[in-house]
Coordinates of N, CA, C and O in Angstrom, one line a residue:
D1130 N -5.6 -12.1 1.4 CA -6.4 -13.3 1.1 C -5.8 -14.6 1.6 O -6.5 -15.5 1.9
A1131 N -4.5 -14.6 1.9 CA -3.8 -15.8 2.4 C -3.9 -15.9 3.9 O -3.4 -16.8 4.5
G1132 N -4.5 -14.9 4.5 CA -4.6 -14.9 6.0 C -3.4 -14.4 6.7 O -3.3 -14.6 7.9
I1133 N -2.5 -13.8 6.0 CA -1.3 -13.2 6.6 C -1.6 -11.9 7.3 O -2.3 -11.0 6.7
R1134 N -1.2 -11.7 8.5 CA -1.4 -10.4 9.2 C -0.5 -9.4 8.6 O 0.7 -9.6 8.4
V1135 N -1.1 -8.2 8.3 CA -0.3 -7.1 7.7 C -0.5 -5.8 8.5 O -1.7 -5.5 8.9
G1136 N 0.6 -5.1 8.9 CA 0.5 -3.9 9.6 C 1.7 -3.0 9.1 O 2.6 -3.5 8.5
V1137 N 1.6 -1.7 9.5 CA 2.7 -0.8 9.2 C 3.2 -0.2 10.5 O 2.4 0.2 11.4
G1138 N 4.5 -0.1 10.6 CA 5.1 0.5 11.7 C 6.5 1.1 11.3 O 6.8 1.0 10.1
T1139 N 7.2 1.6 12.3 CA 8.6 2.1 11.9 C 9.5 2.1 13.2 O 9.0 2.2 14.3
D1140 N 10.7 1.8 12.9 CA 11.7 1.9 14.0 C 13.1 2.4 13.4 O 14.1 2.3 14.0
S1141 N 13.0 2.9 12.2 CA 14.2 3.3 11.4 C 13.8 4.5 10.5 O 12.7 4.6 10.0
V1142 N 14.8 5.2 10.1 CA 14.6 6.3 9.1 C 14.9 5.7 7.7 O 14.8 6.5 6.7
A1143 N 15.3 4.5 7.6 CA 15.7 3.9 6.3 C 14.7 3.9 5.2 O 15.0 4.2 4.1
S1144 N 13.4 3.7 5.5 CA 12.4 3.6 4.5 C 11.9 4.9 3.9 O 11.8 5.1 2.7
V1145 N 11.6 5.9 4.8 CA 11.1 7.2 4.3 C 11.8 8.4 4.8 O 11.4 9.5 4.6
G1146 N 13.0 8.2 5.5 CA 13.8 9.3 5.8 C 13.5 9.9 7.2 O 14.2 10.9 7.6
S1147 N 12.5 9.5 7.9 CA 12.2 10.0 9.2 C 11.4 9.0 10.0 O 10.9 8.0 9.4
L1148 N 11.3 9.2 11.3 CA 10.5 8.3 12.1 C 9.0 8.8 12.1 O 8.4 8.9 13.2
D1149 N 8.4 9.0 11.0 CA 7.1 9.6 10.8 C 6.2 8.4 10.4 O 6.2 8.0 9.2
L1150 N 5.3 7.9 11.3 CA 4.5 6.8 10.9 C 3.5 7.2 9.8 O 3.1 6.4 9.0
F1151 N 3.0 8.5 9.8 CA 2.1 8.9 8.8 C 2.8 8.8 7.4 O 2.2 8.3 6.5
R1152 N 4.0 9.2 7.4 CA 4.8 9.1 6.1 C 5.0 7.6 5.7 O 4.9 7.3 4.5
E1153 N 5.2 6.8 6.6 CA 5.3 5.3 6.3 C 4.0 4.8 5.7 O 4.0 4.1 4.7
G1154 N 2.9 5.3 6.3 CA 1.6 4.9 5.8 C 1.3 5.3 4.4 O 0.8 4.6 3.6
R1155 N 1.7 6.6 4.1 CA 1.5 7.1 2.8 C 2.4 6.4 1.8 O 1.9 6.1 0.6
A1156 N 3.6 6.0 2.1 CA 4.5 5.3 1.2 C 3.9 3.9 0.9 O 3.8 3.5 -0.3
V1157 N 3.3 3.2 1.9 CA 2.7 1.9 1.7 C 1.4 2.1 0.8 O 1.2 1.4 -0.1
R1158 N 0.7 3.1 1.2 CA -0.6 3.4 0.5 C -0.3 3.6 -1.0 O -1.0 3.0 -1.9
Q1159 N 0.7 4.5 -1.3 CA 1.0 4.8 -2.7 C 1.5 3.5 -3.4 O 1.1 3.2 -4.6
S1160 N 2.3 2.8 -2.8 CA 2.9 1.6 -3.4 C 1.9 0.5 -3.7 O 1.9 -0.1 -4.8
L1161 N 0.9 0.3 -2.8 CA 0.0 -0.8 -2.9 C -1.4 -0.3 -3.4 O -2.3 -1.1 -3.4
K1162 N -1.5 1.0 -3.6 CA -2.8 1.6 -4.1 C -3.9 1.3 -3.0 O -5.0 0.9 -3.4
L1163 N -3.7 1.5 -1.8 CA -4.6 1.3 -0.7 C -5.6 2.5 -0.6 O -5.2 3.6 -0.9
S1164 N -6.7 2.3 0.0 CA -7.6 3.4 0.3 C -7.1 4.0 1.6 O -6.3 3.4 2.3
A1165 N -7.7 5.2 2.0 CA -7.3 5.8 3.2 C -7.8 4.9 4.4 O -7.0 4.8 5.4
E1166 N -8.9 4.3 4.3 CA -9.4 3.4 5.3 C -8.5 2.2 5.5 O -8.2 1.8 6.7
E1167 N -8.1 1.6 4.4 CA -7.2 0.4 4.5 C -5.8 0.9 5.2 O -5.3 0.2 6.0
T1168 N -5.4 2.0 4.8 CA -4.1 2.5 5.3 C -4.2 2.8 6.8 O -3.3 2.3 7.6
L1169 N -5.3 3.4 7.2 CA -5.4 3.7 8.6 C -5.5 2.4 9.4 O -5.0 2.3 10.5
R1170 N -6.2 1.4 8.9 CA -6.3 0.1 9.6 C -4.9 -0.5 9.7 O -4.6 -1.1 10.7
W1171 N -4.1 -0.5 8.6 CA -2.8 -1.1 8.7 C -1.9 -0.4 9.7 O -1.0 -1.0 10.3
L1172 N -2.2 0.9 9.9 CA -1.4 1.7 10.9 C -1.8 1.5 12.3 O -1.1 1.8 13.3
T1173 N -3.0 0.9 12.5 CA -3.6 0.8 13.9 C -3.8 -0.7 14.2 O -2.9 -1.3 14.7
L1174 N -5.0 -1.1 13.9 CA -5.4 -2.5 14.3 C -4.5 -3.5 13.6 O -4.1 -4.6 14.2
G1175 N -4.2 -3.3 12.3 CA -3.3 -4.2 11.6 C -2.0 -4.4 12.2 O -1.4 -5.5 12.4
A1176 N -1.4 -3.3 12.7 CA -0.1 -3.3 13.3 C -0.2 -4.1 14.7 O 0.7 -4.9 15.0
A1177 N -1.3 -3.9 15.4 CA -1.5 -4.6 16.7 C -1.6 -6.1 16.4 O -1.1 -6.9 17.2
E1178 N -2.3 -6.4 15.3 CA -2.5 -7.9 15.0 C -1.1 -8.5 14.7 O -0.9 -9.7 15.1
V1179 N -0.3 -7.8 13.9 CA 1.0 -8.4 13.6 C 1.8 -8.7 14.9 O 2.5 -9.7 15.0
L1180 N 1.6 -7.8 15.9 CA 2.3 -8.0 17.2 C 1.6 -9.0 18.1 O 2.0 -9.2 19.3
N1181 N 0.4 -9.5 17.7 CA -0.4 -10.4 18.5 C -0.9 -9.7 19.7 O -1.1 -10.2 20.8
M1182 N -1.2 -8.4 19.6 CA -1.7 -7.5 20.7 C -3.0 -6.9 20.4 O -3.5 -6.0 21.1
E1183 N -3.8 -7.4 19.4 CA -5.0 -6.8 19.0 C -6.1 -6.9 20.1 O -7.1 -6.1 20.0
Q1184 N -6.0 -7.7 21.1 CA -6.9 -7.7 22.2 C -6.7 -6.6 23.2 O -7.5 -6.3 24.1
R1185 N -5.5 -5.9 23.1 CA -5.1 -4.9 24.0 C -4.9 -3.5 23.4 O -5.2 -2.5 24.0
I1186 N -4.5 -3.5 22.2 CA -4.2 -2.2 21.5 C -4.7 -2.2 20.0 O -5.2 -3.2 19.6
G1187 N -4.6 -1.1 19.4 CA -5.0 -1.0 18.0 C -6.3 -0.4 17.6 O -6.6 0.0 16.5
S1188 N -7.2 -0.3 18.7 CA -8.5 0.3 18.5 C -8.9 0.8 19.9 O -8.4 0.4 20.9
L1189 N -9.9 1.8 19.9 CA -10.4 2.3 21.1 C -11.7 1.6 21.4 O -12.7 1.9 20.9
D1190 N -11.6 0.6 22.3 CA -12.7 -0.2 22.7 C -12.6 -0.5 24.2 O -11.5 -0.4 24.8
V1191 N -13.7 -0.8 24.9 CA -13.7 -1.1 26.3 C -12.8 -2.2 26.6 O -12.7 -3.2 25.8
G1192 N -11.9 -2.1 27.6 CA -11.0 -3.1 27.9 C -9.6 -3.0 27.2 O -8.7 -3.7 27.6
R1193 N -9.5 -2.1 26.3 CA -8.2 -1.9 25.6 C -7.4 -0.8 26.4 O -7.9 -0.2 27.3
W1194 N -6.1 -0.7 26.1 CA -5.2 0.1 26.8 C -5.5 1.6 26.7 O -5.0 2.4 27.5
G1195 N -6.1 2.1 25.7 CA -6.4 3.5 25.6 C -5.2 4.3 25.0 O -4.9 5.4 25.3
D1196 N -4.5 3.6 24.1 CA -3.4 4.2 23.3 C -4.0 5.1 22.2 O -4.8 4.5 21.5
M1197 N -3.6 6.3 22.1 CA -4.1 7.1 21.0 C -3.2 8.3 20.8 O -2.4 8.7 21.6
T1198 N -3.3 8.9 19.6 CA -2.7 10.1 19.2 C -3.7 11.1 18.8 O -4.6 10.8 18.0
V1199 N -3.6 12.3 19.3 CA -4.5 13.4 18.9 C -3.9 14.2 17.8 O -2.8 14.7 17.9
V1200 N -4.6 14.2 16.7 CA -4.1 14.9 15.4 C -5.0 16.1 15.1 O -6.2 16.0 15.0
A1201 N -4.4 17.2 14.9 CA -5.1 18.4 14.5 C -5.5 18.3 13.0 O -4.6 18.1 12.2
L1202 N -6.7 18.5 12.7 CA -7.2 18.4 11.3 C -7.5 19.8 10.8 O -8.5 20.4 11.3
P1203 N -6.8 20.3 9.8 CA -7.1 21.6 9.3 C -8.4 21.6 8.5 O -8.8 20.5 8.0
P1204 N -9.1 22.7 8.4 CA -10.3 22.7 7.5 C -9.9 22.2 6.1 O -9.0 22.7 5.5
S1205 N -10.7 21.3 5.6 CA -10.4 20.7 4.3 C -11.7 20.1 3.8 O -12.6 19.7 4.5
G1206 N -11.7 19.9 2.5 CA -12.8 19.2 1.9 C -12.6 17.7 1.9 O -13.5 16.9 1.6
D1207 N -11.4 17.2 2.4 CA -11.1 15.8 2.5 C -11.9 15.2 3.7 O -12.2 15.9 4.7
S1208 N -12.1 13.9 3.6 CA -12.7 13.2 4.8 C -11.7 13.2 5.9 O -10.5 13.3 5.7
P1209 N -12.2 13.0 7.2 CA -11.3 13.0 8.3 C -10.2 11.9 8.2 O -9.1 12.1 8.6
I1210 N -10.6 10.7 7.7 CA -9.6 9.7 7.5 C -8.5 10.1 6.5 O -7.4 9.8 6.7
E1211 N -8.9 10.7 5.4 CA -7.9 11.2 4.4 C -7.0 12.2 5.1 O -5.8 12.2 4.9
Q1212 N -7.5 13.1 5.9 CA -6.7 14.1 6.6 C -5.8 13.4 7.6 O -4.6 13.8 7.7
I1213 N -6.2 12.4 8.3 CA -5.3 11.7 9.3 C -4.2 11.0 8.5 O -3.0 11.2 8.9
V1214 N -4.5 10.3 7.5 CA -3.5 9.6 6.7 C -2.5 10.6 6.1 O -1.4 10.3 5.9
G1215 N -3.0 11.8 5.7 CA -2.2 12.8 5.1 C -1.5 13.7 6.1 O -0.7 14.6 5.7
A1216 N -1.6 13.4 7.4 CA -1.0 14.3 8.4 C 0.5 14.0 8.5 O 1.0 13.1 7.9
S1217 N 1.1 14.8 9.3 CA 2.6 14.6 9.6 C 2.8 14.8 11.1 O 1.8 15.2 11.9
A1218 N 4.0 14.6 11.6 CA 4.3 14.7 13.0 C 3.9 16.1 13.5 O 3.5 16.3 14.7
S1219 N 4.0 17.1 12.7 CA 3.7 18.5 13.2 C 2.2 18.7 13.5 O 1.8 19.6 14.1
H1220 N 1.4 17.8 13.1 CA -0.1 17.8 13.3 C -0.4 17.1 14.7 O -1.6 17.2 15.1
I1221 N 0.5 16.5 15.3 CA 0.3 15.8 16.6 C 0.1 16.8 17.7 O 1.0 17.6 17.9
R1222 N -1.0 16.7 18.4 CA -1.2 17.6 19.6 C -1.0 16.9 20.9 O -0.9 17.5 21.9
G1223 N -1.1 15.5 20.9 CA -1.0 14.8 22.1 C -0.9 13.3 21.8 O -1.4 12.8 20.8
T1224 N -0.2 12.6 22.7 CA -0.1 11.1 22.6 C -0.4 10.5 24.0 O 0.1 11.0 25.0
F1225 N -1.2 9.5 24.0 CA -1.6 8.8 25.2 C -1.2 7.3 25.1 O -1.5 6.7 24.0
V1226 N -0.6 6.8 26.1 CA -0.3 5.3 26.2 C -1.0 4.8 27.5 O -0.8 5.3 28.6
A1227 N -1.8 3.7 27.3 CA -2.5 3.2 28.4 C -3.4 4.3 29.1 O -3.5 4.3 30.3
G1228 N -3.9 5.2 28.3 CA -4.7 6.3 28.9 C -4.0 7.4 29.5 O -4.6 8.4 30.0
R1229 N -2.6 7.3 29.6 CA -1.8 8.3 30.3 C -1.2 9.2 29.2 O -0.5 8.7 28.3
R1230 N -1.3 10.5 29.4 CA -0.6 11.4 28.4 C 0.9 11.3 28.5 O 1.5 11.5 29.6
V1231 N 1.5 11.1 27.4 CA 3.0 11.0 27.3 C 3.6 12.1 26.5 O 4.8 12.3 26.5
Y1232 N 2.7 12.8 25.7 CA 3.2 13.9 24.9 C 2.1 14.9 24.8 O 1.0 14.6 24.6
D1233 N 2.4 16.2 25.0 CA 1.5 17.3 24.9 C 2.2 18.4 24.2 O 3.2 19.0 24.6
A1234 N 1.7 18.7 23.0 CA 2.3 19.7 22.1 C 2.3 21.1 22.8 O 3.2 21.9 22.6
V1235 N 1.2 21.5 23.5 CA 1.2 22.8 24.2 C 2.3 22.9 25.2 O 3.0 23.9 25.3
E1236 N 2.5 21.9 26.1 CA 3.6 21.9 27.1 C 4.9 21.9 26.4 O 5.8 22.6 26.8
D1237 N 5.0 21.2 25.3 CA 6.3 21.2 24.5 C 6.6 22.6 24.0 O 7.8 23.0 24.1
L1238 N 5.6 23.3 23.5 CA 5.9 24.7 23.0 C 6.3 25.6 24.2 O 7.1 26.5 24.0
Q1239 N 5.6 25.4 25.3 CA 5.9 26.3 26.5 C 7.3 26.1 27.0 O 8.0 27.0 27.4
R1240 N 7.8 24.8 26.9 CA 9.2 24.5 27.3 C 10.2 25.0 26.2 O 11.4 25.0 26.5
G1241 N 9.7 25.3 25.0 CA 10.6 25.7 23.9 C 11.3 24.5 23.2 O 12.3 24.7 22.5
T1242 N 10.8 23.3 23.4 CA 11.4 22.2 22.7 C 10.5 21.9 21.5 O 9.4 22.4 21.4
R1243 N 11.0 21.0 20.6 CA 10.2 20.7 19.4 C 9.5 19.4 19.4 O 8.7 19.1 18.5
G1244 N 9.7 18.6 20.4 CA 9.0 17.3 20.5 C 9.3 16.4 19.4 O 10.5 16.1 19.0
I1245 N 8.3 15.9 18.7 CA 8.4 15.0 17.6 C 8.7 15.6 16.3 O 8.0 16.6 15.9
E1246 N 9.7 15.2 15.6 CA 10.0 15.7 14.3 C 10.3 14.5 13.4 O 10.8 13.6 13.7

């Protein structure tokens, strides 16, 4: 209400014990009683706004960088947004930065590495 930009990010294991942005989002959601939609916004466009980068990142729109994470959603009665907010690093199937793939879970498995944990 005060016009302060709010977003969620991570660069340390101090808050939730891992570098898991989904887990950070759930901790904030629980603490502040946010909806899944509010939580997802704080993890995406809200975080971009805090960095003054909302014209380039934070949502998938024409002219934006094309940063995104592909998340596998198991069959569930929950909404897709609830499933995304409830996901973990093990659900990540791919990550793209500026439209370029930087992580591929299938390639990671074929190499025998574990990727993101």
